[in-house]
GROMACS .gro file of N, CA and C in nm:
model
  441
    1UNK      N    1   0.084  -0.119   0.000
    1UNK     CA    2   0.000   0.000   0.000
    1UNK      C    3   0.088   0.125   0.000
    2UNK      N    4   0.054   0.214  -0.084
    2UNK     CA    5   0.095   0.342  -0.110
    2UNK      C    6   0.058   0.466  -0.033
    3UNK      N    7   0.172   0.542   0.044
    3UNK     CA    8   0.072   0.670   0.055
    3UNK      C    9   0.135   0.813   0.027
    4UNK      N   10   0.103   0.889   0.055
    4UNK     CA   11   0.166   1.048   0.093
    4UNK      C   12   0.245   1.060   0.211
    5UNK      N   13   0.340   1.044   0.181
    5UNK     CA   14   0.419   1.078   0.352
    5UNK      C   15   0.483   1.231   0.317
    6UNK      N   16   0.521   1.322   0.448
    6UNK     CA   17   0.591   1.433   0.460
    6UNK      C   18   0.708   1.386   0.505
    7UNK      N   19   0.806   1.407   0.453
    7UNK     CA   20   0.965   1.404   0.577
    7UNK      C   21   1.005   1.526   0.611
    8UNK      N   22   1.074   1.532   0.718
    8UNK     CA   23   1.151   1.612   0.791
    8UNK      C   24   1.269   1.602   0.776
    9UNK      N   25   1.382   1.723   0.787
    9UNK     CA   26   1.496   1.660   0.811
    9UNK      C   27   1.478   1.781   0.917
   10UNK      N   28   1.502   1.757   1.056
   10UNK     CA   29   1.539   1.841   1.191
   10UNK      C   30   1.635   1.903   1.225
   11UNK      N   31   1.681   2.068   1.201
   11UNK     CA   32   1.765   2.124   1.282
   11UNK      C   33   1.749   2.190   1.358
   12UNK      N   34   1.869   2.237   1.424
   12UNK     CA   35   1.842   2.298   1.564
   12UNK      C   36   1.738   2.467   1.536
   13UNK      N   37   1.763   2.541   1.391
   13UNK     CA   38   1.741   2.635   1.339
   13UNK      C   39   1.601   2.635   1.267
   14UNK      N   40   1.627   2.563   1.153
   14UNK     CA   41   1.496   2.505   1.099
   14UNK      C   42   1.516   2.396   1.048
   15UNK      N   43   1.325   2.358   0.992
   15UNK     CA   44   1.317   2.208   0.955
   15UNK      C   45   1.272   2.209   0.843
   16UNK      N   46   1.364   2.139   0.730
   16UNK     CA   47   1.333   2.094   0.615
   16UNK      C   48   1.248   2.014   0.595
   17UNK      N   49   1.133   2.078   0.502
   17UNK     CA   50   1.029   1.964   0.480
   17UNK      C   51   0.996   1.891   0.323
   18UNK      N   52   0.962   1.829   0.278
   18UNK     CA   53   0.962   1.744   0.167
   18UNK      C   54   0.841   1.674   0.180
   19UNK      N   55   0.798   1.638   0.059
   19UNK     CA   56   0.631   1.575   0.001
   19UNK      C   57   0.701   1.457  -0.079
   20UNK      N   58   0.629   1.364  -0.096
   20UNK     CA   59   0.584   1.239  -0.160
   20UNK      C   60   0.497   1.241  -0.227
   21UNK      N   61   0.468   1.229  -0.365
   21UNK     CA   62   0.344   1.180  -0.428
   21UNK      C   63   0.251   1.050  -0.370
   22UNK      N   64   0.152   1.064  -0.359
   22UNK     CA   65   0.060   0.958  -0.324
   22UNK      C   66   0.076   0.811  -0.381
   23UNK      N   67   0.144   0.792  -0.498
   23UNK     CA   68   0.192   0.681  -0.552
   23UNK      C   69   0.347   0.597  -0.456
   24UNK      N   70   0.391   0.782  -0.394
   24UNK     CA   71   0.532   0.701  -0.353
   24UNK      C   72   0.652   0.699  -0.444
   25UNK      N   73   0.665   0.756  -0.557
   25UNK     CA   74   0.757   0.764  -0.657
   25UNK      C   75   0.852   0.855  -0.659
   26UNK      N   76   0.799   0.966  -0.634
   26UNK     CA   77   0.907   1.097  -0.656
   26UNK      C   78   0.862   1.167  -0.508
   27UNK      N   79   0.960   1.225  -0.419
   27UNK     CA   80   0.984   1.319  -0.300
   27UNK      C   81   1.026   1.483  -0.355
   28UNK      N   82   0.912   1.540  -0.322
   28UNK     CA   83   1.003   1.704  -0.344
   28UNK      C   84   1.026   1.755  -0.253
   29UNK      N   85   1.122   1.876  -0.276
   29UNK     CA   86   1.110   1.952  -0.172
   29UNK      C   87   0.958   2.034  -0.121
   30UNK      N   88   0.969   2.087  -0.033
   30UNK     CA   89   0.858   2.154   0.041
   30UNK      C   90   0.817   2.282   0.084
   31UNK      N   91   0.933   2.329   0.198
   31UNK     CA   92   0.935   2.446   0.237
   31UNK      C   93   1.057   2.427   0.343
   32UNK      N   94   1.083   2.505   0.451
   32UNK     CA   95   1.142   2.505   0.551
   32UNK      C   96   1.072   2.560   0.682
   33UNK      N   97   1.058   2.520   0.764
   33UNK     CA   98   1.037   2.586   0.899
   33UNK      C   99   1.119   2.622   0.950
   34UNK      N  100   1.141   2.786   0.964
   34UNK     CA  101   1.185   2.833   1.070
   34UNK      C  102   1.182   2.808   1.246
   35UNK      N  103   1.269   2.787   1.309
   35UNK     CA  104   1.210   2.728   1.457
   35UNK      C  105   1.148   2.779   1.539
   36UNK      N  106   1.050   2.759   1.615
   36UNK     CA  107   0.984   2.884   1.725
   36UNK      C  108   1.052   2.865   1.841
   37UNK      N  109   1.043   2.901   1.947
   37UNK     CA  110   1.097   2.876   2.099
   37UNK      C  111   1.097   2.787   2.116
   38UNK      N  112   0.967   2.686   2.134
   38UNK     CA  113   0.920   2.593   2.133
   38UNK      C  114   0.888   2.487   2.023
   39UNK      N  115   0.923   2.353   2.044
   39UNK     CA  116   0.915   2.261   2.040
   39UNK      C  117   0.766   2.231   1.945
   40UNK      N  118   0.681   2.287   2.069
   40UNK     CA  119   0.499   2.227   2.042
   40UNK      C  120   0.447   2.331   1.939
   41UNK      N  121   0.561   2.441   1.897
   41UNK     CA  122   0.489   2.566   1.819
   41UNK      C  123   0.519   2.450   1.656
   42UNK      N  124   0.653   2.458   1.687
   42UNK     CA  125   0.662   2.379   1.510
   42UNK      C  126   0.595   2.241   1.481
   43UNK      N  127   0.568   2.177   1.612
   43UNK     CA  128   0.518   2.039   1.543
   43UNK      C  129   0.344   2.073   1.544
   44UNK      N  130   0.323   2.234   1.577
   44UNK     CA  131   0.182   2.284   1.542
   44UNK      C  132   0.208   2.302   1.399
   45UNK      N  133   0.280   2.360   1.327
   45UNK     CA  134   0.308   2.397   1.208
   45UNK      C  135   0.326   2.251   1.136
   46UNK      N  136   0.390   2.169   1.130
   46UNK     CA  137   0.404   2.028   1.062
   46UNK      C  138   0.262   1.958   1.052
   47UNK      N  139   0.162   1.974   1.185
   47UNK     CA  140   0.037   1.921   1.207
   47UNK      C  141  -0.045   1.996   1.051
   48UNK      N  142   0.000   2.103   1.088
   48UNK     CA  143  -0.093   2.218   0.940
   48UNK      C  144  -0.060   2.133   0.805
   49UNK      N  145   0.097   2.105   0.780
   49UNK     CA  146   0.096   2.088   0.650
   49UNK      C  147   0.042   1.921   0.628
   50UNK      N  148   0.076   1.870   0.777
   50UNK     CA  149   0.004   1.678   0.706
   50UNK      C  150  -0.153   1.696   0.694
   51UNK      N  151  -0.224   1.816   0.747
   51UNK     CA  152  -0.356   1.839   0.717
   51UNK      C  153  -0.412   1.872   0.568
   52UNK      N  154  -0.322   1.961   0.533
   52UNK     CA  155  -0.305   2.039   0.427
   52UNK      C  156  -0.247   1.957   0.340
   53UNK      N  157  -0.199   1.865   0.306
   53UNK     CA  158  -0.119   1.805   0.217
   53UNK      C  159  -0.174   1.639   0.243
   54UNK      N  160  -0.301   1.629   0.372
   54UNK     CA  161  -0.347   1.496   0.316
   54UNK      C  162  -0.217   1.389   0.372
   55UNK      N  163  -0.132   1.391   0.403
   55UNK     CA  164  -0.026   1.329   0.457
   55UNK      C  165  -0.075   1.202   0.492
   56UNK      N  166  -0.017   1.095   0.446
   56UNK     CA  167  -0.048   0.973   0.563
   56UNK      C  168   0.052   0.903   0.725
   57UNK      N  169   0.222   0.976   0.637
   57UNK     CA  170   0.254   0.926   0.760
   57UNK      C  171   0.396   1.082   0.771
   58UNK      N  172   0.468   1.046   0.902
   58UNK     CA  173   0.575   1.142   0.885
   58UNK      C  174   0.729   1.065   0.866
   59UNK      N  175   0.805   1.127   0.798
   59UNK     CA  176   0.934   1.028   0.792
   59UNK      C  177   1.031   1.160   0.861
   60UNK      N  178   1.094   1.151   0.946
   60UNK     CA  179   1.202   1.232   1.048
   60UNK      C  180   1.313   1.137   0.998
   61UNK      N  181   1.455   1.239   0.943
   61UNK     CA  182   1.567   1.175   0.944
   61UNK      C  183   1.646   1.169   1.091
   62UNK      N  184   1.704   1.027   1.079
   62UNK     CA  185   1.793   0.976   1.188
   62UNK      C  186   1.951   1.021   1.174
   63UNK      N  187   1.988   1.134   1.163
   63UNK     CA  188   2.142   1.138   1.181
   63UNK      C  189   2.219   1.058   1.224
   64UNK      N  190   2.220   0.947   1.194
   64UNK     CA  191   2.315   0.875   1.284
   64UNK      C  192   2.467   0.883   1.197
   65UNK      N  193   2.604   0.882   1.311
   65UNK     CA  194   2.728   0.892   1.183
   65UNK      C  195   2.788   0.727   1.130
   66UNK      N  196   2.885   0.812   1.078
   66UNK     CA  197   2.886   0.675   0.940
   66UNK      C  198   2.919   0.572   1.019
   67UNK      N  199   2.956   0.568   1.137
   67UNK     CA  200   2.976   0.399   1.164
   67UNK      C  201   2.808   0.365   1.258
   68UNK      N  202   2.727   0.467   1.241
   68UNK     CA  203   2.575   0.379   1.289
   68UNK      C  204   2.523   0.412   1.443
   69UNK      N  205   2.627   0.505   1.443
   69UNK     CA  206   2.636   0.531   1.589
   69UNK      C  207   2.513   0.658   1.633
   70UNK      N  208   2.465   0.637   1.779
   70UNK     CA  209   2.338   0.732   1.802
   70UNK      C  210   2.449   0.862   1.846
   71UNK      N  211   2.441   1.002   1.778
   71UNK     CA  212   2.500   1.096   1.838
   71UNK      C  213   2.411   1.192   1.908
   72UNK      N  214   2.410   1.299   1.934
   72UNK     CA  215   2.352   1.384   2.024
   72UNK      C  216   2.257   1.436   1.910
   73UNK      N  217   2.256   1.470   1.772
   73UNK     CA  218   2.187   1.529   1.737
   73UNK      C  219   2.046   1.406   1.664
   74UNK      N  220   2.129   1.286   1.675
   74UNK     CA  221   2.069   1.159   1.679
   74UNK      C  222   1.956   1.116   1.760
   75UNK      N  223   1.996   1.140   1.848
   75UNK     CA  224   1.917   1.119   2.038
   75UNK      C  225   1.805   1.280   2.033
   76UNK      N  226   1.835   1.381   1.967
   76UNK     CA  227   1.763   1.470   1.929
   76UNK      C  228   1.665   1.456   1.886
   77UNK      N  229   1.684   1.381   1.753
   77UNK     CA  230   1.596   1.348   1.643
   77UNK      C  231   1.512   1.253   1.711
   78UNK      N  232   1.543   1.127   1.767
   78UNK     CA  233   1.469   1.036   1.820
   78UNK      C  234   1.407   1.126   1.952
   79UNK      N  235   1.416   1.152   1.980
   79UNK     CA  236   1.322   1.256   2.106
   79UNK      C  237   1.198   1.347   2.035
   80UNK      N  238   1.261   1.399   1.985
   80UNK     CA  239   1.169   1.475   1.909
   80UNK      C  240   1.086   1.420   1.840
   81UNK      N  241   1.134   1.281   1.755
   81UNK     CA  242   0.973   1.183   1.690
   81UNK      C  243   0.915   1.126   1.826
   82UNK      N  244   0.928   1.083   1.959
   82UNK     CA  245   0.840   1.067   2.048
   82UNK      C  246   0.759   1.188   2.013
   83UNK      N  247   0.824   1.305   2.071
   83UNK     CA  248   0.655   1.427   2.090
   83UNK      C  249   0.599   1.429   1.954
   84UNK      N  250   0.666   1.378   1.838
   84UNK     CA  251   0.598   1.398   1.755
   84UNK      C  252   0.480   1.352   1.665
   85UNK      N  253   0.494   1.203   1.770
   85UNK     CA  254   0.370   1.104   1.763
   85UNK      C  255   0.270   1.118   1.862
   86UNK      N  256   0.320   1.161   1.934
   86UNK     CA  257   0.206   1.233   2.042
   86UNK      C  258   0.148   1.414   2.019
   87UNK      N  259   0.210   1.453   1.948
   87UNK     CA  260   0.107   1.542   1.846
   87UNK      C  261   0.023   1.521   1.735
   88UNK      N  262   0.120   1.423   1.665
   88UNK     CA  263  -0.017   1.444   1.507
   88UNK      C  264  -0.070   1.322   1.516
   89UNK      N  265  -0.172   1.304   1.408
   89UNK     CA  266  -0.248   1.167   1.410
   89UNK      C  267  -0.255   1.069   1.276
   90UNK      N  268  -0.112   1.127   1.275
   90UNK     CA  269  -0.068   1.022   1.136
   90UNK      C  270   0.086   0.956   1.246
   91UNK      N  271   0.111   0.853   1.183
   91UNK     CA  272   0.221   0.761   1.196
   91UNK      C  273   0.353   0.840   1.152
   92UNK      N  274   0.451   0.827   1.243
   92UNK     CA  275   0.586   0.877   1.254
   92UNK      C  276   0.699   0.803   1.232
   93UNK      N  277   0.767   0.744   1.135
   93UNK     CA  278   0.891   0.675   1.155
   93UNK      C  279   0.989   0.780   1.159
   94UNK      N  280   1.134   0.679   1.171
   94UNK     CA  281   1.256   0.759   1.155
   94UNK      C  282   1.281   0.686   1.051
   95UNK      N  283   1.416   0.738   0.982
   95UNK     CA  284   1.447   0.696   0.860
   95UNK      C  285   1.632   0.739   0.843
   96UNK      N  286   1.731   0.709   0.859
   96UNK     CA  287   1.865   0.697   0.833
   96UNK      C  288   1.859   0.782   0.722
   97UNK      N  289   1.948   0.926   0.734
   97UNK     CA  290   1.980   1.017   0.697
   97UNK      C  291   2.132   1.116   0.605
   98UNK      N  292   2.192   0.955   0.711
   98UNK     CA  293   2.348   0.972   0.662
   98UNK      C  294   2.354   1.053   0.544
   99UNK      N  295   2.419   1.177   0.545
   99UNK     CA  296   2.542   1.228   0.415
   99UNK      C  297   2.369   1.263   0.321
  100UNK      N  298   2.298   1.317   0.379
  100UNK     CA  299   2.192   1.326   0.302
  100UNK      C  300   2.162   1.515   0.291
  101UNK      N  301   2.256   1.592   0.367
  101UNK     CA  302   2.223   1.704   0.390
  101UNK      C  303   2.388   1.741   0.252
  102UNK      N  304   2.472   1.655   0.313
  102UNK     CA  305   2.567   1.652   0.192
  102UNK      C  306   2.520   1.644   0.013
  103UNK      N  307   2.498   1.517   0.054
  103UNK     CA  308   2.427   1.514  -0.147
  103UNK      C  309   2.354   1.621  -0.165
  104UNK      N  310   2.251   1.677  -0.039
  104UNK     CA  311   2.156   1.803  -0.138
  104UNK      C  312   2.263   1.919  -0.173
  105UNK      N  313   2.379   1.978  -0.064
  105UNK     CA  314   2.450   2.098  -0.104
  105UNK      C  315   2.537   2.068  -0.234
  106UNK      N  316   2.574   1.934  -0.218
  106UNK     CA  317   2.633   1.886  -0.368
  106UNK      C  318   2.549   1.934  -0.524
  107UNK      N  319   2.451   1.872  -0.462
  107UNK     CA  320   2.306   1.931  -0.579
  107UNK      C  321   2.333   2.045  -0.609
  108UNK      N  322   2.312   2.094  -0.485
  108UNK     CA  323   2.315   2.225  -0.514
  108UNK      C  324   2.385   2.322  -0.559
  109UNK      N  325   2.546   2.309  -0.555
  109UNK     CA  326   2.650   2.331  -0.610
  109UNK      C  327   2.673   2.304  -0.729
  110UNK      N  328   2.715   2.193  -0.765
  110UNK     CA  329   2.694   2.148  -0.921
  110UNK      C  330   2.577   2.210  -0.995
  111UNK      N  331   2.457   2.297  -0.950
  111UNK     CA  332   2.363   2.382  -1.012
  111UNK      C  333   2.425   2.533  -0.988
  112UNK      N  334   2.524   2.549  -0.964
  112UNK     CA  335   2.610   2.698  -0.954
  112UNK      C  336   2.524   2.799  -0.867
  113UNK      N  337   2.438   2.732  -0.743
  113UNK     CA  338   2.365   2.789  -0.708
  113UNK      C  339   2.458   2.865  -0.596
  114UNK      N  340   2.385   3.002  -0.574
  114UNK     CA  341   2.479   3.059  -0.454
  114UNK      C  342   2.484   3.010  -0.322
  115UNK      N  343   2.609   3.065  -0.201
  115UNK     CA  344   2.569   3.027  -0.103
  115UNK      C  345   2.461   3.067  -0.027
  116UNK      N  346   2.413   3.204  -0.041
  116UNK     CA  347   2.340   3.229   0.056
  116UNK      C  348   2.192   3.152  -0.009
  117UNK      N  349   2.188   3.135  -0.125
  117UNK     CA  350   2.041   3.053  -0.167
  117UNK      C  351   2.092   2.983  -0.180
  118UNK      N  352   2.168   2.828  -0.118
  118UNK     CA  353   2.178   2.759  -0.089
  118UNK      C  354   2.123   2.749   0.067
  119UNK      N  355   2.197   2.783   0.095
  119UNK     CA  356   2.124   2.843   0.251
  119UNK      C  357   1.952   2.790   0.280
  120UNK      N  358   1.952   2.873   0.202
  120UNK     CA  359   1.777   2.889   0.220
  120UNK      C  360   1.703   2.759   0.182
  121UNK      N  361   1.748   2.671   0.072
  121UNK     CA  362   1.724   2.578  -0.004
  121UNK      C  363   1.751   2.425   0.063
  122UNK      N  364   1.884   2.453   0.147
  122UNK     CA  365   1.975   2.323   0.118
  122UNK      C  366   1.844   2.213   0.263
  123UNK      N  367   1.787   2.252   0.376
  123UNK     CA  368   1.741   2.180   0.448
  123UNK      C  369   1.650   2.134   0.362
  124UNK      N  370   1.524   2.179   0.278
  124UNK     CA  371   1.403   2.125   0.226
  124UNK      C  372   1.448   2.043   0.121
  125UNK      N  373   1.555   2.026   0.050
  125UNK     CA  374   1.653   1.966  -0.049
  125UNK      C  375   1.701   1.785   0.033
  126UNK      N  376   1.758   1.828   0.105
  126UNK     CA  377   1.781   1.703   0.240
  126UNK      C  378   1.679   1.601   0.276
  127UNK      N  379   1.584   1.696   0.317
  127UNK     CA  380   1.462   1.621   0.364
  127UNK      C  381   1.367   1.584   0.253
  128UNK      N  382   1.430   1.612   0.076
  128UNK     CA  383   1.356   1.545   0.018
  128UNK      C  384   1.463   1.388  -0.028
  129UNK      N  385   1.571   1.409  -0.006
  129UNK     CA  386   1.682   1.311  -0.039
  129UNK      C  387   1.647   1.199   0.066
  130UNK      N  388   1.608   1.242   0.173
  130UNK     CA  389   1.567   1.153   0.274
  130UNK      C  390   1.465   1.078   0.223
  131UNK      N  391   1.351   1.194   0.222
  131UNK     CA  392   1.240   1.107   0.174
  131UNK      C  393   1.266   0.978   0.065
  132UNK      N  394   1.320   1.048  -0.050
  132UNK     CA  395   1.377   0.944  -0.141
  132UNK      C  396   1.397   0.828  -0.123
  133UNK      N  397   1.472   0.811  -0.056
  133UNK     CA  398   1.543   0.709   0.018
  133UNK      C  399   1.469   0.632   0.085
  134UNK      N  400   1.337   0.657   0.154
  134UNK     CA  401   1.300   0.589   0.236
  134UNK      C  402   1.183   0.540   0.177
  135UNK      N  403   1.095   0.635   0.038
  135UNK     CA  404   1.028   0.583  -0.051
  135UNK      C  405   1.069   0.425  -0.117
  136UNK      N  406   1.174   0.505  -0.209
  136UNK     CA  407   1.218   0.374  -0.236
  136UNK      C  408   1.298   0.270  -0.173
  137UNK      N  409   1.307   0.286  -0.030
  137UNK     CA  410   1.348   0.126   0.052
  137UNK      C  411   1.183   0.085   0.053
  138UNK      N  412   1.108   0.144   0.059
  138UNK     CA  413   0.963   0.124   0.087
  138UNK      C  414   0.923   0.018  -0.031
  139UNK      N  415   0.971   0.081  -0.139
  139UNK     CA  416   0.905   0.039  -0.279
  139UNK      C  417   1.017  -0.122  -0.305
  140UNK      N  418   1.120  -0.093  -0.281
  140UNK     CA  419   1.144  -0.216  -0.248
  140UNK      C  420   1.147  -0.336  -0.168
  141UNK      N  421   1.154  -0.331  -0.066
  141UNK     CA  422   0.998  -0.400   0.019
  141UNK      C  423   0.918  -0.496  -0.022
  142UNK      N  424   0.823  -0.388  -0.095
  142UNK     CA  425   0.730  -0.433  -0.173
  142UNK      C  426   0.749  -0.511  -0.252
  143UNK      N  427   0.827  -0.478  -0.390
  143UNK     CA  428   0.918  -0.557  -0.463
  143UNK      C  429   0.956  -0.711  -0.387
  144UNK      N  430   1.071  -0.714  -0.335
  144UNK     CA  431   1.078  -0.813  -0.265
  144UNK      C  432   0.964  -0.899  -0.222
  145UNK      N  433   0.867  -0.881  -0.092
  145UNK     CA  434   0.763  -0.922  -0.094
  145UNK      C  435   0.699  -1.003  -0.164
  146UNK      N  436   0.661  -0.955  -0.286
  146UNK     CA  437   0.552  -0.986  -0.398
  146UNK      C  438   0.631  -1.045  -0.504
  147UNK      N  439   0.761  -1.094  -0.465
  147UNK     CA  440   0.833  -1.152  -0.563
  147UNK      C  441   0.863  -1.342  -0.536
   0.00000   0.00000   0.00000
C-alpha cells in the first residue's frame, strides 16, 4: 500500500520539509520551517501541512554517523519523533539520513547555485533526499515481498 508521507529533516534552526506523491515515486522539496521557541509551536506547524497536504505518515531523518552510531543530534531526532507522535495523528517513523544534507549541497552546487540561496534551499533539499530514500526502501519491500 501506497501513501503520501511528509519528511523532515530536523535542525536545531529550521526544519526541512519534503512531500511524496501519493503513488510514492518521486519526493520534493517543500518548504522550511523556521524554529519557534518551542518545540509544540513547530510540530503545530508540521500538524498544518500533514492536514493540508493529506499526509499519511511522517518520515524524520535519523542522523546517525557513518559507523551507525546514536549521536547527540541523533538522540535529538529520536526525542523529538516521540513528541511527535504524540502530536499528530498520522504515523511517525525515523528513517537513516546519513550524508543526506551533503548530497543536497552537492546538488546544489553542481547547479552553480549561490551560497546564501543555498542556505535557504539546502534543508528542504535534504529532507527530500531523505524522503527518497525511504520511498524507495519502501518500494522495495514491496518488490521483494511480492516476488
Amino acid at each position: 500500500m501506497t501513501m503520501r508521507c511528509l519528511g523532515l529533516d530536523l535542525g536545531s534552526r529550521r526544519i526541512g520539509v519534503a512531500l511524496c506523491d501519493p503513488d510514492e515515486r518521486v519526493a520534493t522539496p517543500l518548504t522550511v520551517i523556521e524554529r519557534a521557541k518551542h518545540h509544540n509551536d513547530d510540530h503545530r506547524q508540521i500538524a498544518a501541512l500533514v492536514a493540508e497536504y493529506e499526509a499519511q505518515a511522517v518520515v524524520v531523518g535519523l542522523p546517525l554517523n557513518l559507523s551507525s552510531k546514536v549521536t547527540a543530534a541523533a538522540q535529538s531526532a529520536i526525542d523529538e519523533t516521540e513528541q511527535l507522535r504524540k502530536a499528530l495523528s498520522v504515523p511517525v517513523h525515523l528513517h537513516d539520513e546519513r550524508l543526506t544534507t551533503v548530497a543536497a549541497n552537492r546538488s546544489l552546487v553542481e547547479m552553480e547555485m549561490k551560497a546564501d540561496a543555498r542556505r535557504r534551499v539546502v534543508d528542504k533539499v535534504a529532507a527530500a533526499v531523505m524522503l527518497q530514500s525511504f520511498i524507495d526502501h519502501r518500494r522495495h519491500e514491496r518488490e521483494r515481498a511480492s516476488s
